[in-house]
PDB file of C-alpha atoms in Angstrom:
ATOM      1  CA  MET X   8      11.067   1.771  31.419  1.00  0.00           C
ATOM      2  CA  LEU X   9      10.712   4.204  28.857  1.00  0.00           C
ATOM      3  CA  THR X  10       6.736   4.072  29.017  1.00  0.00           C
ATOM      4  CA  GLU X  11       6.409   4.923  32.856  1.00  0.00           C
ATOM      5  CA  ARG X  12       9.151   7.977  32.320  1.00  0.00           C
ATOM      6  CA  ILE X  13       6.918   9.360  29.721  1.00  0.00           C
ATOM      7  CA  ALA X  14       3.820   8.897  31.683  1.00  0.00           C
ATOM      8  CA  PHE X  15       5.419  10.440  34.675  1.00  0.00           C
ATOM      9  CA  HIS X  16       7.022  13.430  32.845  1.00  0.00           C
ATOM     10  CA  THR X  17       3.476  13.729  31.353  1.00  0.00           C
ATOM     11  CA  LEU X  18       1.977  13.526  34.572  1.00  0.00           C
ATOM     12  CA  MET X  19       4.123  16.254  36.126  1.00  0.00           C
ATOM     13  CA  PHE X  20       4.140  18.728  33.167  1.00  0.00           C
ATOM     14  CA  SER X  21       0.196  18.529  33.723  1.00  0.00           C
ATOM     15  CA  MET X  22       0.259  18.952  36.902  1.00  0.00           C
ATOM     16  CA  THR X  23       2.496  22.349  36.792  1.00  0.00           C
ATOM     17  CA  LEU X  24       0.346  23.376  33.849  1.00  0.00           C
ATOM     18  CA  VAL X  25      -3.167  22.914  35.823  1.00  0.00           C
ATOM     19  CA  TRP X  26      -1.073  24.878  38.777  1.00  0.00           C
ATOM     20  CA  PHE X  27      -0.076  27.649  36.509  1.00  0.00           C
ATOM     21  CA  VAL X  28      -3.579  27.834  35.110  1.00  0.00           C
ATOM     22  CA  ASN X  29      -4.823  28.227  38.584  1.00  0.00           C
ATOM     23  CA  VAL X  30      -2.980  30.917  39.522  1.00  0.00           C
ATOM     24  CA  GLY X  31      -3.528  32.583  36.162  1.00  0.00           C
ATOM     25  CA  LEU X  32      -7.050  32.633  37.049  1.00  0.00           C
ATOM     26  CA  LEU X  33      -6.434  33.566  40.732  1.00  0.00           C
ATOM     27  CA  ILE X  34      -4.368  36.761  39.082  1.00  0.00           C
ATOM     28  CA  ASN X  35      -6.792  37.476  36.373  1.00  0.00           C
ATOM     29  CA  GLN X  36      -4.175  36.639  33.577  1.00  0.00           C
ATOM     30  CA  PRO X  37      -6.158  36.115  30.455  1.00  0.00           C
ATOM     31  CA  LEU X  38      -3.411  33.955  28.845  1.00  0.00           C
ATOM     32  CA  LEU X  39      -3.208  31.272  31.582  1.00  0.00           C
ATOM     33  CA  ALA X  40      -6.610  31.003  31.800  1.00  0.00           C
ATOM     34  CA  THR X  41      -7.518  30.073  28.491  1.00  0.00           C
ATOM     35  CA  PHE X  42      -5.818  26.726  29.444  1.00  0.00           C
ATOM     36  CA  SER X  43      -8.061  26.276  32.508  1.00  0.00           C
ATOM     37  CA  PHE X  44     -10.864  24.660  29.776  1.00  0.00           C
ATOM     38  CA  PRO X  45     -10.428  21.982  28.363  1.00  0.00           C
ATOM     39  CA  VAL X  46      -6.665  21.786  27.803  1.00  0.00           C
ATOM     40  CA  GLY X  47      -5.910  21.582  31.257  1.00  0.00           C
ATOM     41  CA  PRO X  48      -7.982  19.303  32.265  1.00  0.00           C
ATOM     42  CA  MET X  49      -8.016  17.142  29.744  1.00  0.00           C
ATOM     43  CA  LEU X  50      -4.506  16.392  29.871  1.00  0.00           C
ATOM     44  CA  TRP X  51      -4.603  15.947  33.690  1.00  0.00           C
ATOM     45  CA  ILE X  52      -7.416  13.308  33.141  1.00  0.00           C
ATOM     46  CA  ALA X  53      -5.286  11.619  30.221  1.00  0.00           C
ATOM     47  CA  ALA X  54      -1.981  11.767  32.101  1.00  0.00           C
ATOM     48  CA  LEU X  55      -3.397  10.195  35.063  1.00  0.00           C
ATOM     49  CA  ILE X  56      -4.897   7.366  33.260  1.00  0.00           C
ATOM     50  CA  ALA X  57      -1.520   6.510  31.649  1.00  0.00           C
ATOM     51  CA  TYR X  58       0.209   6.879  35.305  1.00  0.00           C
ATOM     52  CA  GLY X  59      -2.634   4.467  36.443  1.00  0.00           C
ATOM     53  CA  VAL X  60      -2.327   1.869  33.475  1.00  0.00           C
ATOM     54  CA  VAL X  61       1.657   1.971  34.338  1.00  0.00           C
ATOM     55  CA  THR X  62       1.149   1.647  38.015  1.00  0.00           C
ATOM     56  CA  LEU X  63      -1.114  -1.383  36.964  1.00  0.00           C
ATOM     57  CA  LYS X  64       1.441  -2.835  34.595  1.00  0.00           C
ATOM     58  CA  GLY X  65       4.533  -2.182  37.165  1.00  0.00           C
ATOM     59  CA  ARG X  66       2.875  -4.566  39.625  1.00  0.00           C
ATOM     60  CA  VAL X  67       4.586  -2.970  42.477  1.00  0.00           C
ATOM     61  CA  LEU X  68       1.604  -1.286  44.146  1.00  0.00           C
ATOM     62  CA  PRO X  69      -1.331  -2.747  44.644  1.00  0.00           C
ATOM     63  CA  ARG X  70      -3.981  -2.880  42.035  1.00  0.00           C
ATOM     64  CA  TYR X  71      -6.125  -0.623  43.383  1.00  0.00           C
ATOM     65  CA  VAL X  72      -4.039   1.949  43.337  1.00  0.00           C
ATOM     66  CA  GLY X  73      -3.896   1.833  39.585  1.00  0.00           C
ATOM     67  CA  TRP X  74      -7.385   1.586  39.362  1.00  0.00           C
ATOM     68  CA  THR X  75      -7.975   4.700  41.792  1.00  0.00           C
ATOM     69  CA  LEU X  76      -5.427   6.662  39.702  1.00  0.00           C
ATOM     70  CA  ILE X  77      -7.336   5.826  36.535  1.00  0.00           C
ATOM     71  CA  LEU X  78     -10.862   6.786  37.797  1.00  0.00           C
ATOM     72  CA  LEU X  79      -9.695   9.488  39.970  1.00  0.00           C
ATOM     73  CA  GLU X  80     -10.720  12.575  37.649  1.00  0.00           C
ATOM     74  CA  PRO X  81     -13.856  10.751  36.119  1.00  0.00           C
ATOM     75  CA  VAL X  82     -15.654  10.011  39.149  1.00  0.00           C
ATOM     76  CA  SER X  83     -14.766  13.123  40.865  1.00  0.00           C
ATOM     77  CA  LEU X  84     -16.699  14.842  37.906  1.00  0.00           C
ATOM     78  CA  LEU X  85     -19.414  12.593  38.513  1.00  0.00           C
ATOM     79  CA  CYS X  86     -19.629  12.957  42.269  1.00  0.00           C
ATOM     80  CA  GLY X  87     -19.308  16.718  41.250  1.00  0.00           C
ATOM     81  CA  LEU X  88     -22.206  16.409  39.062  1.00  0.00           C
ATOM     82  CA  ALA X  89     -24.198  14.400  41.596  1.00  0.00           C
ATOM     83  CA  LEU X  90     -23.876  16.300  44.558  1.00  0.00           C
ATOM     84  CA  SER X  91     -24.398  19.515  42.555  1.00  0.00           C
ATOM     85  CA  THR X  92     -27.771  20.042  43.934  1.00  0.00           C
ATOM     86  CA  VAL X  93     -26.428  20.030  47.245  1.00  0.00           C
ATOM     87  CA  ALA X  94     -23.462  22.317  46.646  1.00  0.00           C
ATOM     88  CA  PRO X  95     -23.597  24.072  44.040  1.00  0.00           C
ATOM     89  CA  LEU X  96     -20.901  24.206  41.023  1.00  0.00           C
ATOM     90  CA  ALA X  97     -18.680  27.012  41.065  1.00  0.00           C
ATOM     91  CA  ASP X  98     -17.902  28.888  37.738  1.00  0.00           C
ATOM     92  CA  ARG X  99     -15.088  27.309  36.979  1.00  0.00           C
ATOM     93  CA  GLY X 100     -16.246  23.434  37.975  1.00  0.00           C
ATOM     94  CA  ALA X 101     -17.284  21.544  40.591  1.00  0.00           C
ATOM     95  CA  TYR X 102     -15.690  22.264  44.127  1.00  0.00           C
ATOM     96  CA  SER X 103     -18.058  19.425  45.750  1.00  0.00           C
ATOM     97  CA  ALA X 104     -16.058  16.486  44.518  1.00  0.00           C
ATOM     98  CA  GLY X 105     -13.788  16.979  47.302  1.00  0.00           C
ATOM     99  CA  VAL X 106     -15.588  13.903  49.225  1.00  0.00           C
ATOM    100  CA  GLU X 107     -14.421  11.346  46.464  1.00  0.00           C
ATOM    101  CA  LYS X 108     -10.921  12.785  45.929  1.00  0.00           C
ATOM    102  CA  GLY X 109     -10.302  12.620  49.777  1.00  0.00           C
ATOM    103  CA  LEU X 110     -11.744   8.848  49.652  1.00  0.00           C
ATOM    104  CA  ALA X 111      -9.530   8.391  46.553  1.00  0.00           C
ATOM    105  CA  LEU X 112      -6.431   9.608  48.117  1.00  0.00           C
ATOM    106  CA  LEU X 113      -6.871   7.808  51.169  1.00  0.00           C
ATOM    107  CA  LEU X 114      -6.769   4.440  49.310  1.00  0.00           C
ATOM    108  CA  ILE X 115      -3.760   5.331  47.363  1.00  0.00           C
ATOM    109  CA  ALA X 116      -2.085   5.970  50.606  1.00  0.00           C
ATOM    110  CA  TRP X 117      -3.301   2.735  52.180  1.00  0.00           C
ATOM    111  CA  GLY X 118      -1.682   0.950  48.719  1.00  0.00           C
ATOM    112  CA  VAL X 119       1.841   2.884  49.263  1.00  0.00           C
ATOM    113  CA  ARG X 120       1.382   2.331  52.865  1.00  0.00           C
ATOM    114  CA  SER X 121       1.756  -1.566  51.945  1.00  0.00           C
ATOM    115  CA  LEU X 122       4.929  -1.034  49.738  1.00  0.00           C
ATOM    116  CA  PRO X 123       7.441  -1.682  52.592  1.00  0.00           C
ATOM    117  CA  ARG X 124       5.837  -5.358  53.741  1.00  0.00           C
ATOM    118  CA  ARG X 125       5.671  -5.695  49.877  1.00  0.00           C
ATOM    119  CA  ILE X 126       9.278  -5.442  49.499  1.00  0.00           C
ATOM    120  CA  ASN X 127      10.723  -7.311  52.312  1.00  0.00           C
TER     121      ASN X 127
END
């Protein structure tokens, strides 16, 4: 139970940090922009992997939800690189990985949708 809480709070902290970094990039705040790479993304990736692992261990959602969380960002990076010839990378990273993220979020939503049937 403690591991799940730590993973959740780390994920929420990293999500908040990424949000502030993006705001810093938009309003040209150099202090916030310094966290844009590699600190923010690395913390976000590590937090998603930890949250995916505890999701797998919890066995409440289908296993593919945990694996989707674990692979969300690494596959997103690969998808962005693969599509960079068609949709070039932006200065701050890949924006062409939206296809993969959309499919991953669809898988997660599908798994969460099955939750009421699993509880009954």
